[in-house]
Coordinates of C-alpha atoms and ligand atoms in Angstrom, one line a residue:
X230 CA -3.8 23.1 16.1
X231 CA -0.1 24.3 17.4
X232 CA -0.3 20.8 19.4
X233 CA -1.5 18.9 15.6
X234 CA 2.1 20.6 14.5
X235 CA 4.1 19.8 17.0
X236 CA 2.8 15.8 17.3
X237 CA 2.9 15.4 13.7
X238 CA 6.9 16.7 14.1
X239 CA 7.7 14.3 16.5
X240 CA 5.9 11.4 14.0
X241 CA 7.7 12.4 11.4
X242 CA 11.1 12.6 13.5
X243 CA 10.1 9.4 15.1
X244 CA 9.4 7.7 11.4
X245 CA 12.7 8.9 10.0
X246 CA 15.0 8.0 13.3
X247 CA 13.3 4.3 13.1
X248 CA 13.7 4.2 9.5
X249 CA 17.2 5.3 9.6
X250 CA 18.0 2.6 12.5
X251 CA 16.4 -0.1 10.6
X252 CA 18.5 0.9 7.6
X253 CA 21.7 -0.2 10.0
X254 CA 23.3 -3.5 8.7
X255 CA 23.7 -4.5 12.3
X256 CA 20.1 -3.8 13.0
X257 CA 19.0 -5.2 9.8
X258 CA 21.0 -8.6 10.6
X259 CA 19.8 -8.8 13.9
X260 CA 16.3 -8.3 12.9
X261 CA 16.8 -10.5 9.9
X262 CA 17.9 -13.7 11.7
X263 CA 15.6 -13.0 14.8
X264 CA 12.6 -11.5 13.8
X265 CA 10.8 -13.5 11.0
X266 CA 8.5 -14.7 14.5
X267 CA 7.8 -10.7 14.6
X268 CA 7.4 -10.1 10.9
X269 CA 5.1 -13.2 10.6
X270 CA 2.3 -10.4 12.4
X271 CA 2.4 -8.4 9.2
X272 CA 3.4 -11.0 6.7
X273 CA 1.3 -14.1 5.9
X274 CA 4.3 -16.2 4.9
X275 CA 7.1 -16.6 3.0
X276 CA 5.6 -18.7 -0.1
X277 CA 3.0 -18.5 -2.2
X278 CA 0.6 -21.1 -0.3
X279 CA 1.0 -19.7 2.6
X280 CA -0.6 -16.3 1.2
X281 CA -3.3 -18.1 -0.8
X282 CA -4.1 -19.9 2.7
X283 CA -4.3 -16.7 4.3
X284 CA -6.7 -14.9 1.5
X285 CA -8.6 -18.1 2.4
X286 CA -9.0 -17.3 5.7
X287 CA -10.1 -14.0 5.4
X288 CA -12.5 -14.2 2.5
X289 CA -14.2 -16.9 4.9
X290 CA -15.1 -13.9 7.3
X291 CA -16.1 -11.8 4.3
X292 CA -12.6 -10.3 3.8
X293 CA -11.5 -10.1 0.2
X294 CA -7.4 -10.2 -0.3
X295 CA -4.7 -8.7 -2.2
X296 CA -1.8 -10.2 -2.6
X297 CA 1.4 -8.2 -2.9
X298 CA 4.9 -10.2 -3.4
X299 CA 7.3 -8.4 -1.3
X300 CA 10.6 -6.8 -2.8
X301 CA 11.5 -3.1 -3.8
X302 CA 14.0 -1.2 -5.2
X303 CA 15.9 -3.9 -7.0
X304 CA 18.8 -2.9 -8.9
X305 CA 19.7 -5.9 -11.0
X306 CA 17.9 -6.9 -14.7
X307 CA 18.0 -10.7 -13.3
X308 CA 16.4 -10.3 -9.9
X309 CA 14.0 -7.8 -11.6
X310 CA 12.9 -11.3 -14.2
X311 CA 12.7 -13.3 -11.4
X312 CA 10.2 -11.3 -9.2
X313 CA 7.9 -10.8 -12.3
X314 CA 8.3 -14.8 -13.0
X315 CA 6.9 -14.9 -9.8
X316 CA 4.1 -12.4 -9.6
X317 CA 3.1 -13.6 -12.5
X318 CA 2.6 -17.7 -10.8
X319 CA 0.0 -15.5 -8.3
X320 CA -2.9 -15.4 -10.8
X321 CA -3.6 -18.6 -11.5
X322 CA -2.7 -19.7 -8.1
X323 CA -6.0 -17.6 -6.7
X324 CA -8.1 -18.7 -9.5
X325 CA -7.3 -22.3 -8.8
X326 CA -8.0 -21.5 -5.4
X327 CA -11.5 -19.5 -6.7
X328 CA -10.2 -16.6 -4.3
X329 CA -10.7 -12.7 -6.0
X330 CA -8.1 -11.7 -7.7
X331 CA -6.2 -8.5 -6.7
X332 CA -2.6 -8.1 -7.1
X333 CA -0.7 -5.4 -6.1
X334 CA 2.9 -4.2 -7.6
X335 CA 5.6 -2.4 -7.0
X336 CA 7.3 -0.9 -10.3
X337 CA 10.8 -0.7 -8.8
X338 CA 10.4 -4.2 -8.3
X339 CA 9.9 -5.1 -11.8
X340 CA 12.6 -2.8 -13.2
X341 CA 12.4 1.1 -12.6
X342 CA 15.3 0.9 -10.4
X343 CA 17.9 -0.4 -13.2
X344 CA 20.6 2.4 -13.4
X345 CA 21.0 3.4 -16.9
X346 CA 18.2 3.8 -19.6
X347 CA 17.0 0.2 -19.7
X348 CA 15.0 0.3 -16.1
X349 CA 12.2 2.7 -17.6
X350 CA 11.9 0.0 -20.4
X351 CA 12.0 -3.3 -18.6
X352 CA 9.9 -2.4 -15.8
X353 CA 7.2 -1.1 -18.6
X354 CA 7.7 -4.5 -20.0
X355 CA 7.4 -6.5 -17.1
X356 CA 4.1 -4.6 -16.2
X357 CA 2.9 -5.4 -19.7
X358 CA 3.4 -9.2 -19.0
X359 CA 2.0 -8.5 -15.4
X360 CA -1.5 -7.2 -16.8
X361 CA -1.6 -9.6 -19.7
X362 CA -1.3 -12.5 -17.5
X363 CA -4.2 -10.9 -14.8
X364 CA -6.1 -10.4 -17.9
X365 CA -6.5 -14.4 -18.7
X366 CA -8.1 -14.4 -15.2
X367 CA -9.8 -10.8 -15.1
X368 CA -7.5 -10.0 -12.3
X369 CA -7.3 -6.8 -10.6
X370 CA -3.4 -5.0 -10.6
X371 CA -2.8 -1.9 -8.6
X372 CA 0.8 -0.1 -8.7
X373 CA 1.8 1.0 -5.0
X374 CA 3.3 4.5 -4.8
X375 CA 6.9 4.2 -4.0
X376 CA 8.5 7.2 -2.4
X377 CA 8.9 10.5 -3.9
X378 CA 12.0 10.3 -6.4
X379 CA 9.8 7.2 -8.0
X380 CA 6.5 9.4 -8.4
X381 CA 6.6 10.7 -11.6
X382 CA 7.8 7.9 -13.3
X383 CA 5.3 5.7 -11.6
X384 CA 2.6 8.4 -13.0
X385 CA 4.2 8.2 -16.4
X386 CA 4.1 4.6 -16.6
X387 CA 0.6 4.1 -14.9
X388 CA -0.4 6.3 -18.0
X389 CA 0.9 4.2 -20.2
X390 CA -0.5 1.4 -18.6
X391 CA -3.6 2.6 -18.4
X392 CA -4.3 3.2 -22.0
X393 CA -3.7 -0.9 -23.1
X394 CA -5.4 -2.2 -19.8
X395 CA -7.6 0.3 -19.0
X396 CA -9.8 0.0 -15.7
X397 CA -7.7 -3.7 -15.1
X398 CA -5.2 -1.4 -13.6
X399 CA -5.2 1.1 -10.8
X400 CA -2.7 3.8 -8.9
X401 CA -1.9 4.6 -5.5
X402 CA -1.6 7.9 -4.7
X403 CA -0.2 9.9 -1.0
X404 CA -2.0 12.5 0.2
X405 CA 1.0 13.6 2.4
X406 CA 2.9 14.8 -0.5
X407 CA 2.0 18.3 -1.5
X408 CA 1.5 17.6 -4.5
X409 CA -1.1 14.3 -5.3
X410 CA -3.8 16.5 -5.6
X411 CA -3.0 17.9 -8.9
X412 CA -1.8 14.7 -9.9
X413 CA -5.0 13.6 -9.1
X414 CA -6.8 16.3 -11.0
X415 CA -4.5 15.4 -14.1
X416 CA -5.4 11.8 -14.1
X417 CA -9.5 12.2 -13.4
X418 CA -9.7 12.3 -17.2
X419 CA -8.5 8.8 -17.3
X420 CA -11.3 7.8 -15.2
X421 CA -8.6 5.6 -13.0
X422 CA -9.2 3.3 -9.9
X423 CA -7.2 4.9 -7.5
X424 CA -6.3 3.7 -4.1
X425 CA -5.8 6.8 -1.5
X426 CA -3.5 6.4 1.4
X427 CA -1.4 8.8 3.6
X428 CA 2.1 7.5 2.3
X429 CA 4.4 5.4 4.6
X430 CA 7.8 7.1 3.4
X431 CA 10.2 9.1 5.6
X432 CA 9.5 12.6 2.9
X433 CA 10.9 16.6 3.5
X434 CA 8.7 18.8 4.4
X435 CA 9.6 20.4 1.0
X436 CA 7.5 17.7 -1.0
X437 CA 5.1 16.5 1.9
X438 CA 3.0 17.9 4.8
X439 CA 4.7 18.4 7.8
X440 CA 1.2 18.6 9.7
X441 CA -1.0 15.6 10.4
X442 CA -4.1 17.5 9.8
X443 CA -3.1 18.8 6.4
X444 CA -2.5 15.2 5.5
X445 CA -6.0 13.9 6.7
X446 CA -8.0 17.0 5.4
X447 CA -5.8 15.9 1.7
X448 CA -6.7 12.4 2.1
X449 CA -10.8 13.0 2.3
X450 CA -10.6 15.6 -0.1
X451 CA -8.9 13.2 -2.3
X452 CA -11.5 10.2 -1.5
X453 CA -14.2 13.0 -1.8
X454 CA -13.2 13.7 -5.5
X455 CA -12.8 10.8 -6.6
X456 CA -16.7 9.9 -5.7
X457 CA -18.5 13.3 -6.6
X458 CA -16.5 12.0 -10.3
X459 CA -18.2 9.0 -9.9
X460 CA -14.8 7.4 -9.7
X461 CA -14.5 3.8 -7.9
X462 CA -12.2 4.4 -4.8
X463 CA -9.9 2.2 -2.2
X464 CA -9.9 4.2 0.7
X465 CA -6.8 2.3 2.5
X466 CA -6.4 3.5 5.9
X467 CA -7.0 2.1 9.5
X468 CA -8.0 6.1 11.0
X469 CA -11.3 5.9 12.3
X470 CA -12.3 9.5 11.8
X471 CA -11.4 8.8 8.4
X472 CA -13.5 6.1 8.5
X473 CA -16.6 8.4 9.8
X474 CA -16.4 10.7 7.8
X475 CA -16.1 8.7 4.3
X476 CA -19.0 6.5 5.4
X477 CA -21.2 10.2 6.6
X478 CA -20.3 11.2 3.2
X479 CA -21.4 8.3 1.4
X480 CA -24.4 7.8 3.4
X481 CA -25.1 11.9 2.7
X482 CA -24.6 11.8 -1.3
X483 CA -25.9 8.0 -1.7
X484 CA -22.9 6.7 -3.3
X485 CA -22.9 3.7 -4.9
X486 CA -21.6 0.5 -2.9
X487 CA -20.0 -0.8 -5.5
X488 CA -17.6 2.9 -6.0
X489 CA -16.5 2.2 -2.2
X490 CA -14.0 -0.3 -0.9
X491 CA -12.2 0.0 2.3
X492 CA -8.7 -1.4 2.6
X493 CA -6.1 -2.4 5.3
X494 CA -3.1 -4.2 6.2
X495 CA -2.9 -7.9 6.8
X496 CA -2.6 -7.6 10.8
X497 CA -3.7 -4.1 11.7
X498 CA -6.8 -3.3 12.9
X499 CA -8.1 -7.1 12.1
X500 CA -11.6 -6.3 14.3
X501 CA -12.1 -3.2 12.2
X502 CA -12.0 -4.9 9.3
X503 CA -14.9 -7.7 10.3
X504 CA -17.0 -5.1 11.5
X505 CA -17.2 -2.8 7.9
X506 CA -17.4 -6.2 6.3
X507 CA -20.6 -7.3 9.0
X508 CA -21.8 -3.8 7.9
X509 CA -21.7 -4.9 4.5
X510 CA -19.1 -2.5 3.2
X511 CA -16.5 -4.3 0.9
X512 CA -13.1 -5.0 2.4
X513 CA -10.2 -5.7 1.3
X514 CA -7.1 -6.8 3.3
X515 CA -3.3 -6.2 1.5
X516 CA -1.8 -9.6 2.4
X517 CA 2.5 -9.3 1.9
X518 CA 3.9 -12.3 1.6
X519 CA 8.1 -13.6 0.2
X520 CA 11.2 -13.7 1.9
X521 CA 12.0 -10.3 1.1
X522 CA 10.1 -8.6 4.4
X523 CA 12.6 -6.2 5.8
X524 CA 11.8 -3.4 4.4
X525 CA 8.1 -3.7 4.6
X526 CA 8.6 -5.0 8.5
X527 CA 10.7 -1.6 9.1
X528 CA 7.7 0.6 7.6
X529 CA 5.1 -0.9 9.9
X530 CA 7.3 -0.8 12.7
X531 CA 8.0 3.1 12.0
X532 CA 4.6 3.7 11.8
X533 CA 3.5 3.1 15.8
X534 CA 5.5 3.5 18.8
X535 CA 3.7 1.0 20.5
X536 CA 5.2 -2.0 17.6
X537 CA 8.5 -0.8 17.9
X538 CA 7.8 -1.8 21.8
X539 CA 6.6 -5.3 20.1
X540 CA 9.4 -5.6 18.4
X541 CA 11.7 -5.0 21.6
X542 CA 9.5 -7.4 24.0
X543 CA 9.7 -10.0 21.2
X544 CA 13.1 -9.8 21.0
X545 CA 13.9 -9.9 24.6
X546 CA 11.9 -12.6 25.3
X547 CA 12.9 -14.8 22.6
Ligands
FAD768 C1 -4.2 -1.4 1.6 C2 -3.0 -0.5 1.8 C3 -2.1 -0.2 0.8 C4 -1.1 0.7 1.0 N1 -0.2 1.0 0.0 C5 0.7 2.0 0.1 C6 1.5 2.5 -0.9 O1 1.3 2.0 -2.1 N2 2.3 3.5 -0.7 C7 2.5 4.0 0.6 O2 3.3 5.0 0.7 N3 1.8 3.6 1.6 C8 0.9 2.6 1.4 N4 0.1 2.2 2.5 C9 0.5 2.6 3.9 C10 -0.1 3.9 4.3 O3 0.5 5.0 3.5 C11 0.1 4.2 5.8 O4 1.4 4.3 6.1 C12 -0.6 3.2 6.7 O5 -1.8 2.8 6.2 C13 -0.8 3.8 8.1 O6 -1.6 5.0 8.0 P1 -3.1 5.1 8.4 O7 -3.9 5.7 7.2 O8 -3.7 3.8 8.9 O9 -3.2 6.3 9.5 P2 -2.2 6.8 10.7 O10 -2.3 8.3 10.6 O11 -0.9 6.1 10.7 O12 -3.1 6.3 11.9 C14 -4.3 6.8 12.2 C15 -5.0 5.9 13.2 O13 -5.2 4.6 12.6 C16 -5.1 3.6 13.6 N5 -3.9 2.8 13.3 C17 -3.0 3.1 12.3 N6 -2.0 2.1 12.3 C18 -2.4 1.2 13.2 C19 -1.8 -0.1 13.7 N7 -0.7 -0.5 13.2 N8 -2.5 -0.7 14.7 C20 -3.6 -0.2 15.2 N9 -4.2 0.9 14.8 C21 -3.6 1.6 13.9 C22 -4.8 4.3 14.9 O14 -6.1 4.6 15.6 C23 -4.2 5.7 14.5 O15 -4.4 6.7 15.4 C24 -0.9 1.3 2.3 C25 -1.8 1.0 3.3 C26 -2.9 0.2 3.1 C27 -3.9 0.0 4.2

């Protein structure tokens, strides 16, 4: 256990020192100009065609897609319009394309971040227009959880959301922070979709776990609730013991298929994926796409040593 502490000290040191180099404008330009060949591992393209191509690709191996436009934390009314104008040319893009349709959003894309009153508003709006327009396709939306400053308006408004949309929209929640459990508990009445991941954010040990193994033992007590409700749950997470254990579970308690989706990034763990779809486990990859892929590129890197060493070679060699 002391050696769980310490490793899980040095990941969250290592997370935050990348992060915080990545935030450097010199590093950002660099990486900007010369790493789209690098980013293009994690992101299926820059358009929109290029990421209905890629949920293409996968569904043909039995891999169904969601399609998240990339961009976060915008701060300006006019950018916040234009990424909903385009989230909302996804939906009939994959029904054109007869692909599943799964969409996920990010609210401080679509508004939250606004200073002043009018973000909480706008972003509200914009979701309403989101979900209306998945609604004409019977489209999937999920919010993604943002980092912890975000949470609780992201709760507030998934409530809201929730109560005109009802099981057409779904939540993320972290089971690092300390405290998605209760959020959890308060939402259960709701009977929400959630989708349960660890959380990719550099947090203080004041709102999330400091200790890997109080994250994972949150995260299949989370899953693990979420099922004995009779909930449908994404478990989104490439950890194999995770994987184990949620499929012992199932097996155990004869839970549903259809309650069960497993979920993972577009590039990581690619064989992992085929084999729970061979299995005949539904799976789901989360396909990024837009020009807007620093910030995403920057959590993936953070999240392994071994892609920041990707990163490096690429560079190098280029
Ligand atoms: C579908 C999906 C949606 C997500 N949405 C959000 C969101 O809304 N908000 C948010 O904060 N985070 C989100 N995340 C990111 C998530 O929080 C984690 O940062 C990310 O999934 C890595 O954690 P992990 O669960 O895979 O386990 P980790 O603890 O990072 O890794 C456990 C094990 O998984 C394997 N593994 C992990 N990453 C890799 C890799 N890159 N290559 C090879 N093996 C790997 C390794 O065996 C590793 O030891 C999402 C993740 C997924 C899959």
């Amino acid at each position: 256990m002391a050696s769980e502490v310490v490793m899980l000290n040095v990941d969250r040191w290592y997370r935050g020192a990348v992060l915080g180099v990545a935030g450097r404008p010199q590093v950002e330009r660099l990486l900007r100009t010369r790493g789209w060949g690098l980013a293009k591992r994690f992101v299926a393209g820059e358009t929109l065609p290029e990421a209905i191509a890629a949920v293409r690709r996968l569904e043909a191996d039995g891999i169904l897609g969601i399609l998240d436009l990339l961009g976060e934390m915008v701060a300006d009314a006019t950018a916040a319009q234009a990424f909903t104008e385009r989230i909302l040319e996804i939906f009939p893009a994959l029904a054109e394309a007869s692909l599943s349709g799964y969409v996920s959003i990010k609210l401080s894309q679509i508004g939250q971040d606004l200073p002043g009153p009018g973000g909480e508003p706008l972003a509200l709006s914009n979701a309403r227009r989101i979900l209306q327009k998945a609604r004409e396709t019977s489209a999937f939306v999920c919010i993604d959880m943002e980092d912890c400053p975000r949470v609780e308006r992201t709760l507030e408004q998934f409530r809201q959301l929730h109560a005109e949309f009802g099981e057409q929209v779904g939540l993320v929640l972290q089971s690092y922070l300390r405290r998605s459990e209760d959020d959890q508990r308060a939402l259960l009445p709701l009977h929400p979709t959630l989708r349960i991941v660890k959380g990719a954010y550099s947090e203080s040990p004041e709102v999330a776990y400091p200790e890997k193994w109080k994250v994972d033992a949150a995260y299949l007590r989370m899953v693990y609730r979420q099922l004995a409700a009779g909930l449908p749950v994404a478990v989104a997470t490439h950890d194999p013991r995770i994987l184990r254990s949620v499929l012992d579970y199932a097996q155990r308690n004869a839970v549903p298929r259809e309650l069960l989706e497993f979920q993972m990034l577009y590039g990581v763990r690619s064989d992992l994926q085929r084999q729970l779809a061979a299995q005949g486990q539904r799976v789901r990859a989360y396909i990024p796409f837009g020009p807007d892929w620093y910030a995403y590129f920057s959590r993936r890197i953070a999240e392994r040593p071994a892609n920041v060493a990707f990163v490096l070679r690429g560079l190098f060699q280029s």
